[in-house]
mmCIF file of C-alpha atoms in Angstrom:
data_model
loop_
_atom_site.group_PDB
_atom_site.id
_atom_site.type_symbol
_atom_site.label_atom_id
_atom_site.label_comp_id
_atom_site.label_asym_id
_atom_site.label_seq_id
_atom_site.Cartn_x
_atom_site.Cartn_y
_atom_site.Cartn_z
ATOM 1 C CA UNK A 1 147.776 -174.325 64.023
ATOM 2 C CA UNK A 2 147.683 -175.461 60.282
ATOM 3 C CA UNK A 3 150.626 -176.456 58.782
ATOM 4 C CA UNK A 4 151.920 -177.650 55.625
ATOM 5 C CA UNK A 5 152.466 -181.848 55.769
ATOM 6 C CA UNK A 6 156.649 -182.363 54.895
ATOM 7 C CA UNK A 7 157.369 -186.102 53.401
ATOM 8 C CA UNK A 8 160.505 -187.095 53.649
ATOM 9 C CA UNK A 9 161.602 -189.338 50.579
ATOM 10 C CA UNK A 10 165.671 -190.917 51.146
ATOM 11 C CA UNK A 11 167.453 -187.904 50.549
ATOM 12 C CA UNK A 12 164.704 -185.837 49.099
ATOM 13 C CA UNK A 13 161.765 -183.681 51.225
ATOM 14 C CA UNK A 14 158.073 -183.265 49.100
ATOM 15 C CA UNK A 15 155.854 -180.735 50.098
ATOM 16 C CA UNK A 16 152.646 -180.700 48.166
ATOM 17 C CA UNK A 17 151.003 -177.497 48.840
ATOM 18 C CA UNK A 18 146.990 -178.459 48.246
ATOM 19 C CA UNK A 19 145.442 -175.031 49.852
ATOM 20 C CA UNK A 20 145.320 -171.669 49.295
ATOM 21 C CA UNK A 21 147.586 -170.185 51.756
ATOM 22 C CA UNK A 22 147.147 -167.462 54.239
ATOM 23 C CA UNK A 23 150.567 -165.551 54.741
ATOM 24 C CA UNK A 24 151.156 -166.920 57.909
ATOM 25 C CA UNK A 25 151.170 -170.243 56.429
ATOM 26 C CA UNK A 26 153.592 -169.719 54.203
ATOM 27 C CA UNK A 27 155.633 -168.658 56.689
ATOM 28 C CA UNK A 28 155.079 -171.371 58.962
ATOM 29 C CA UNK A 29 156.600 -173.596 55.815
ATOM 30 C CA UNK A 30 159.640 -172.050 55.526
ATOM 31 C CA UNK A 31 160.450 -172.193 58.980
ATOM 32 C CA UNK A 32 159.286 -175.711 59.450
ATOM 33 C CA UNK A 33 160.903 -176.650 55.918
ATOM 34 C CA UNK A 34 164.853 -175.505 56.927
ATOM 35 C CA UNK A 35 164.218 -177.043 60.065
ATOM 36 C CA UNK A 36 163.471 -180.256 58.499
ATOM 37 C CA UNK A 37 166.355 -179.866 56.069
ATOM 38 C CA UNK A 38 168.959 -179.096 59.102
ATOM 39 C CA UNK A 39 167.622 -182.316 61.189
ATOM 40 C CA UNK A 40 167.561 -184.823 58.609
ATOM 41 C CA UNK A 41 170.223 -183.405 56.089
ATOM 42 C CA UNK A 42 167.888 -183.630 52.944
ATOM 43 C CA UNK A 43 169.675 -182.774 50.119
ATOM 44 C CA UNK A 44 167.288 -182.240 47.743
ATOM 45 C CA UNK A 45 163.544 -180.407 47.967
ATOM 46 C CA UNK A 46 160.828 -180.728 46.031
ATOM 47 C CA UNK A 47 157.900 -178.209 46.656
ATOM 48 C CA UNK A 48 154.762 -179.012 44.543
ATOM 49 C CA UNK A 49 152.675 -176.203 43.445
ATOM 50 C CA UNK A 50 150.423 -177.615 41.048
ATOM 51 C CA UNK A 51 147.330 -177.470 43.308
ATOM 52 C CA UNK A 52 148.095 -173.734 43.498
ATOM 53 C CA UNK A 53 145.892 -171.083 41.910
ATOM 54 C CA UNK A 54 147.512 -168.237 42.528
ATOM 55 C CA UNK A 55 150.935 -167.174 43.387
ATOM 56 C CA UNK A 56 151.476 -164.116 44.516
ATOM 57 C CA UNK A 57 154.455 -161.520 45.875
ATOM 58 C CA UNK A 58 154.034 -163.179 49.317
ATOM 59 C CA UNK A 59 154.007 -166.568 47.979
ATOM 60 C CA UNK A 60 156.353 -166.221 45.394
ATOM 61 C CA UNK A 61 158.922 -164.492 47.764
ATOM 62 C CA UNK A 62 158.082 -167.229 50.513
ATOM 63 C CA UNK A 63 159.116 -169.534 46.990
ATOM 64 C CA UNK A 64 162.495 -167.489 46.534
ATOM 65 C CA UNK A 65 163.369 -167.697 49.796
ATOM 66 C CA UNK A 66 163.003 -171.308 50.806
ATOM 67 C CA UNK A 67 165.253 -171.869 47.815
ATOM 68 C CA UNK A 68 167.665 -169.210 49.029
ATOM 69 C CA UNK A 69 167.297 -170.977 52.483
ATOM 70 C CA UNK A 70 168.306 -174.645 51.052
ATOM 71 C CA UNK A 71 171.018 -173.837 49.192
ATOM 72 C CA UNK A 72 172.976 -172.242 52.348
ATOM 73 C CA UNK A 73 171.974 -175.528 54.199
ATOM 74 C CA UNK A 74 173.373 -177.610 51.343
ATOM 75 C CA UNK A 75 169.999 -178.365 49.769
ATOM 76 C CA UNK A 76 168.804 -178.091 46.544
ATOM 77 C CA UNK A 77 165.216 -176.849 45.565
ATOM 78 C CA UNK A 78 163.032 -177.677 42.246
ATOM 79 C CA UNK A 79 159.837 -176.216 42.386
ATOM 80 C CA UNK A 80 156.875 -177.988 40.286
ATOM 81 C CA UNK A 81 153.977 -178.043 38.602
ATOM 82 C CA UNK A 82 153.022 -174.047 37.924
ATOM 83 C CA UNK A 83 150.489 -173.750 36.232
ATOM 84 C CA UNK A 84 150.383 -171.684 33.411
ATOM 85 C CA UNK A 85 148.041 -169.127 33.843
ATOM 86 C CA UNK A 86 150.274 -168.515 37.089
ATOM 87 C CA UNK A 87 153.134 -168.364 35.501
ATOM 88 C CA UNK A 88 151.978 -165.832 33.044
ATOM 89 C CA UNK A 89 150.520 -164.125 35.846
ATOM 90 C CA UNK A 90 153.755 -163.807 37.845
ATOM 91 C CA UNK A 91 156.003 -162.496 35.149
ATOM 92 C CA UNK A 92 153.450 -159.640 34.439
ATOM 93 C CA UNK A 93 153.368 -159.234 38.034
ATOM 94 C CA UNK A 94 157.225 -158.405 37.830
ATOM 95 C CA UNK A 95 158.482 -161.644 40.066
ATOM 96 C CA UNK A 96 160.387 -163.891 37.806
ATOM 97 C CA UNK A 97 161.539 -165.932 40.380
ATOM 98 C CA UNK A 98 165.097 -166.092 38.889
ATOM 99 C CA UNK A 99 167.370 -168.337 40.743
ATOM 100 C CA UNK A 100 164.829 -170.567 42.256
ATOM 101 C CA UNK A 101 164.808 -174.101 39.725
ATOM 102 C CA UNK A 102 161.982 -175.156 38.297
ATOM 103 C CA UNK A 103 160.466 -178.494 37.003
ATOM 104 C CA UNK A 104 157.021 -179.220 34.948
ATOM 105 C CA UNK A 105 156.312 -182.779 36.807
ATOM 106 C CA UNK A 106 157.315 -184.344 39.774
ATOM 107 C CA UNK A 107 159.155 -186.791 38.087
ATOM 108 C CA UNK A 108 161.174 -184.450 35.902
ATOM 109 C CA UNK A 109 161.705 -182.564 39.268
ATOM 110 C CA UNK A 110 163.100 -185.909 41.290
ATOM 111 C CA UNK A 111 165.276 -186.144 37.929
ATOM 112 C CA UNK A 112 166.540 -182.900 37.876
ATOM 113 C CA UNK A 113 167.586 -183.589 41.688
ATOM 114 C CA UNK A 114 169.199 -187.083 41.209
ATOM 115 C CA UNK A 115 171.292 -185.047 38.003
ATOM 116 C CA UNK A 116 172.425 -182.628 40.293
ATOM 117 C CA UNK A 117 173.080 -184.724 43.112
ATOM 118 C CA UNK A 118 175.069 -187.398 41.011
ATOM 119 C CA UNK A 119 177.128 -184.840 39.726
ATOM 120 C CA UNK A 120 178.081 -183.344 42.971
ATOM 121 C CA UNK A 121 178.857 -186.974 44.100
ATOM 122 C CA UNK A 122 181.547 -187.111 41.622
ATOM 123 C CA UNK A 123 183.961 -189.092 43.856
ATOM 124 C CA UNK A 124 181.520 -192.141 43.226
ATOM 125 C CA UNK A 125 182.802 -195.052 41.184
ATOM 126 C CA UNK A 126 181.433 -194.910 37.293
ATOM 127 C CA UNK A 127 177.855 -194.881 37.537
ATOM 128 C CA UNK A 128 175.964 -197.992 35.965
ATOM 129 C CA UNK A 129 173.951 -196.589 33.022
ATOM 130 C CA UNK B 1 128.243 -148.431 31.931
ATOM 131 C CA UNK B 2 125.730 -150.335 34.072
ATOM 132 C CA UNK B 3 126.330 -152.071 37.640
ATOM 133 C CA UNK B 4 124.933 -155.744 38.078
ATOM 134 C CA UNK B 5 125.468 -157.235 40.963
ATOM 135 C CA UNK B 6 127.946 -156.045 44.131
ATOM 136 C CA UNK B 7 128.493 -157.222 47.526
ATOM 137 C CA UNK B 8 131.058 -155.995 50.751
ATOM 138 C CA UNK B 9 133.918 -158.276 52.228
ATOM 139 C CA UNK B 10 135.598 -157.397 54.634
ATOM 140 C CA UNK B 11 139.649 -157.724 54.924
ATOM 141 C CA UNK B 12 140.771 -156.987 58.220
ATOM 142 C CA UNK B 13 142.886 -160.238 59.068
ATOM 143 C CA UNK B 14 145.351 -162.453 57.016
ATOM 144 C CA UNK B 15 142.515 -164.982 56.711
ATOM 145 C CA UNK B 16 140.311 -162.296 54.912
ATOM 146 C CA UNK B 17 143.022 -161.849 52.351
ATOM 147 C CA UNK B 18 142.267 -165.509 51.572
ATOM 148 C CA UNK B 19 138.753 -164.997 51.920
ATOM 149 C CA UNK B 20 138.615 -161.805 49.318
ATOM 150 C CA UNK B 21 140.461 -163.614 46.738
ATOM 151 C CA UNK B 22 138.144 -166.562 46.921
ATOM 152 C CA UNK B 23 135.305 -164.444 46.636
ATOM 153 C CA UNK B 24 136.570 -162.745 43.518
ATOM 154 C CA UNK B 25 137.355 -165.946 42.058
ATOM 155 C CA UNK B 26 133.795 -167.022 42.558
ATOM 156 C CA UNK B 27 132.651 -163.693 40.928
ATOM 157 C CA UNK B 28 135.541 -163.666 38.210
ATOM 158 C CA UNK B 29 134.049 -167.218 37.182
ATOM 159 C CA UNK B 30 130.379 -166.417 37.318
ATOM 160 C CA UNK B 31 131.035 -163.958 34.710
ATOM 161 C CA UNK B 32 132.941 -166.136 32.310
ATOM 162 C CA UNK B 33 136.353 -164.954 32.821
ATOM 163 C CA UNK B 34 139.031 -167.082 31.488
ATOM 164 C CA UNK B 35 141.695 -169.059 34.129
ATOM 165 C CA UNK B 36 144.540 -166.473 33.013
ATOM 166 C CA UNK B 37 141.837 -163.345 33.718
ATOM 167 C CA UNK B 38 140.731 -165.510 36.670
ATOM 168 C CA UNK B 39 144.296 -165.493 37.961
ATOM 169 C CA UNK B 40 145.342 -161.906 37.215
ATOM 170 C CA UNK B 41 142.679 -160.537 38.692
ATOM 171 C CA UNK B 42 142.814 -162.820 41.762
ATOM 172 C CA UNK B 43 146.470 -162.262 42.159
ATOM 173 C CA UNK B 44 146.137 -158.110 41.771
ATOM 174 C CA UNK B 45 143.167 -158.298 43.981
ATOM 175 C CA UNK B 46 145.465 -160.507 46.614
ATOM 176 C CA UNK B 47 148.152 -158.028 46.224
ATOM 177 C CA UNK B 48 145.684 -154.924 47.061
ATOM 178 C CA UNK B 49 143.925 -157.058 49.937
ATOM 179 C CA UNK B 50 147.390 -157.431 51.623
ATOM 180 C CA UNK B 51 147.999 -153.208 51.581
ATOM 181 C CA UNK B 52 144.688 -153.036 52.856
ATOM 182 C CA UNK B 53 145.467 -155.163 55.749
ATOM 183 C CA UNK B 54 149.469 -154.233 56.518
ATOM 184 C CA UNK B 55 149.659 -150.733 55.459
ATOM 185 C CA UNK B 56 145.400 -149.728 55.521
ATOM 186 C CA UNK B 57 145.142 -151.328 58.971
ATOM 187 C CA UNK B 58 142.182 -153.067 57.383
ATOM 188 C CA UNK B 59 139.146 -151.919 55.319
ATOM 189 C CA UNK B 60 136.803 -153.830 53.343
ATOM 190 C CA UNK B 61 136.564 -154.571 49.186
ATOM 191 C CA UNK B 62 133.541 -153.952 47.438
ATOM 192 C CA UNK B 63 133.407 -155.968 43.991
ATOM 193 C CA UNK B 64 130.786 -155.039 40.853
ATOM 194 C CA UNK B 65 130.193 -156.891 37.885
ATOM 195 C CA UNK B 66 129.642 -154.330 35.333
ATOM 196 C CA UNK B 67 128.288 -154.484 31.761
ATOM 197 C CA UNK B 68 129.152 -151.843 28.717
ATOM 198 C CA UNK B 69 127.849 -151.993 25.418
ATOM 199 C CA UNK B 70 127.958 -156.311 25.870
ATOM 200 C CA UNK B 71 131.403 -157.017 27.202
ATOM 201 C CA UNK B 72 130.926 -157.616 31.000
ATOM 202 C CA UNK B 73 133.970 -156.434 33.531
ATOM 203 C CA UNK B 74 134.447 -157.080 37.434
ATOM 204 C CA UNK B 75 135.546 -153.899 39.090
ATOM 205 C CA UNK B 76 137.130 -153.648 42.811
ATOM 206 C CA UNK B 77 137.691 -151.180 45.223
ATOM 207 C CA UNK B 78 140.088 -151.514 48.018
ATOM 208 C CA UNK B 79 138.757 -148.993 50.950
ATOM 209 C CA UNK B 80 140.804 -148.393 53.990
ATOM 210 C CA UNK B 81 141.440 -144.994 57.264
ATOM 211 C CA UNK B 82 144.795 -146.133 57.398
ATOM 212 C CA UNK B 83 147.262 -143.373 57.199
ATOM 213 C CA UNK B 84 147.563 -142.921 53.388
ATOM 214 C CA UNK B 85 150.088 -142.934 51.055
ATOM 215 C CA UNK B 86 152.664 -139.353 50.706
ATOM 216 C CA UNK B 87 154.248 -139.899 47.735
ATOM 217 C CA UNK B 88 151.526 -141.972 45.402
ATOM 218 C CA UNK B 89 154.046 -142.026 42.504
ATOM 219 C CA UNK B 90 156.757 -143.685 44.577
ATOM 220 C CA UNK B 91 154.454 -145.917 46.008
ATOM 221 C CA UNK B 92 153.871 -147.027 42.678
ATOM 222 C CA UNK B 93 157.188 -147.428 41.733
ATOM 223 C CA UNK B 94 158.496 -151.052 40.692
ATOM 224 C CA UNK B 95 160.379 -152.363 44.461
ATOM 225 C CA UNK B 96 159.281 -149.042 46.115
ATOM 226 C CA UNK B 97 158.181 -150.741 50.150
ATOM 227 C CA UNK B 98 157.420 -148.845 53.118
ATOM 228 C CA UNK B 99 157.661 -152.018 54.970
ATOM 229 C CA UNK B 100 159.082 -155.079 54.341
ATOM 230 C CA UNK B 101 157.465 -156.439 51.345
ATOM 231 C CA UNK B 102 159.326 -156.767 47.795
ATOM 232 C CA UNK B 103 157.466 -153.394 46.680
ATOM 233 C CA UNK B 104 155.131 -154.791 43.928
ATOM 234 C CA UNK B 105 152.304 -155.106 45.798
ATOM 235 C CA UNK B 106 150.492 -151.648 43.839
ATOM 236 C CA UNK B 107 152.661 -151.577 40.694
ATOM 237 C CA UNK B 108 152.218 -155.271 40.133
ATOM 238 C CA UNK B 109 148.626 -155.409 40.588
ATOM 239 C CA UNK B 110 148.525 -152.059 38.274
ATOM 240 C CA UNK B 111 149.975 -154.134 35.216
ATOM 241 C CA UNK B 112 147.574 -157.121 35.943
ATOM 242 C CA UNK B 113 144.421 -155.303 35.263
ATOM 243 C CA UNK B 114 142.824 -152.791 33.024
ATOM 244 C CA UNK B 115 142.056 -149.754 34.450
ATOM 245 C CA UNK B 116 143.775 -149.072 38.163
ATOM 246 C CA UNK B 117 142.654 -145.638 40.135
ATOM 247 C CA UNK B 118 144.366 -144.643 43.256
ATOM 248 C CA UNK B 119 142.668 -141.579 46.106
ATOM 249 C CA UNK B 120 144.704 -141.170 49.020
ATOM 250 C CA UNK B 121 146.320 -138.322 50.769
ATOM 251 C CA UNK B 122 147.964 -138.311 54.139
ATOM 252 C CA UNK B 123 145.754 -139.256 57.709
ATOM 253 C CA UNK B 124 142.841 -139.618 54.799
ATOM 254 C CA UNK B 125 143.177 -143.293 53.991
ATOM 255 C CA UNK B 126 143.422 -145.260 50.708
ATOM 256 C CA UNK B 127 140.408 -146.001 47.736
ATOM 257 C CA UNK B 128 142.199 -148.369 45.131
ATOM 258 C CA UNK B 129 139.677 -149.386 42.548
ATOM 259 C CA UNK B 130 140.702 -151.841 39.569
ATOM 260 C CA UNK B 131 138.847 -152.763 36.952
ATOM 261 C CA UNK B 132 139.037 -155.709 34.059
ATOM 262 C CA UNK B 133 136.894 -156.434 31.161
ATOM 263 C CA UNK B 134 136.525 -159.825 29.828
#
């Protein structure tokens, strides 16, 4: 069965999603993805979409609810690189996918991530900067 | 209003929703759409696909690029002998789901194109046809 390749990065899990997805794909993901997150206590997920034409209700709920997913399980999701005519796409389709964060790059995602995550290590000593 | 090319697919499985959107991409692109037309009528046809499949039981799209007067428009229609829709105008309401989607599947895909026509009646199936000019 296809399925979606998960990288594991330190703390951090990438998915690059590079095809258009049947539904059942997407749902493999999420399934595989919180099972990933439980076994190696990723903190942080990053979930590339800039390869992605089109984002629909099943893919933007499948979006939503990976995010939804992480954050019970302690992990934080950015999602990256919509494009714009999906963006403007998605609002008009009503799905605003409030409450899932979102990123332009890759590297502004992994920023975002290490921002959050330094914060919520806030027992650290002072952080060299 | 004249018709100039058409062709069947049919959407039966999950893999045909994939396979319908790619063919109206193809179309959508042949005629010179741009990439945010492209995408909204990709995503409404996606959207319609899906209800043809989970709630139609499966059908078939027929897409027509049309030409008026010089602007060119790519119409679809979404046939299924499914069991119908009762209450159209609930149906189309914003989070409205008979199942378990998020209920924007019809009313989504409504605000995505230009013209949107809906005949259905109980135990008679479902004709969706959308249209949008370039």
């Amino acid at each position: 069965m296809d399925r979606i390749p998960i990288l594991r990065m330190g703390d951090f899990l990438l998915v690059t999603i590079q095809v258009d997805m049947h539904d059942r794909l997407a749902r493999t993901l999420q399934e595989d993805l919180t099972e990933k997150i439980e076994r190696t206590g990723a903190k942080g997920v990053l979930i590339d979409i800039s390869a992605l034409e089109l984002v629909d209700s099943y893919i933007g709920r499948m979006i939503a609810n990976i995010s939804a997913m992480a954050r019970i399980l302690d992990a934080q999701t950015v999602v990256v690189g919509m494009r714009p005519a999906v963006a403007i796409t998605l609002v008009e389709l009503g799905l605003s996918l409030s409450g899932v964060d979102t990123a332009l790059t890759v590297e502004r995602g992994m920023q975002r991530l290490r921002a959050r995550l330094g914060r919520t290590d806030s027992t650290d000593d002072d952080h060299q900067e | 209003m004249t018709i100039i090319k058409s062709d069947l697919v049919p959407v039966r499985s999950e893999q045909d929703i994939v396979l319908a959107r790619q063919s109206v991409r193809k179309v959508a692109q042949e005629i010179g759409f741009g990439i945010v037309d492209q995408t909204k009528i990709v995503t409404a046809a996606s959207e319609l696909a899906r209800n043809t499949v989970v709630y139609g039981l499966g059908g078939e799209m027929r897409w027509e690029t049309l030409e008026d007067g010089g602007r060119k428009g790519l119409r679809l229609h979404f046939v299924d002998r499914g069991p119908g829709i009762e209450d159209v105008a609930r149906a189309l309401t914003d989070g409205w789901t008979s199942g378990s989607g998020l209920g924007l599947g019809l009313s989504g895909a409504k605000r995505l194109v230009n013209d949107f026509e809906i005949e259905t009646a109980p135990g008679r199936g479902t004709r969706v046809t959308i249209t949008r000019w370039k």
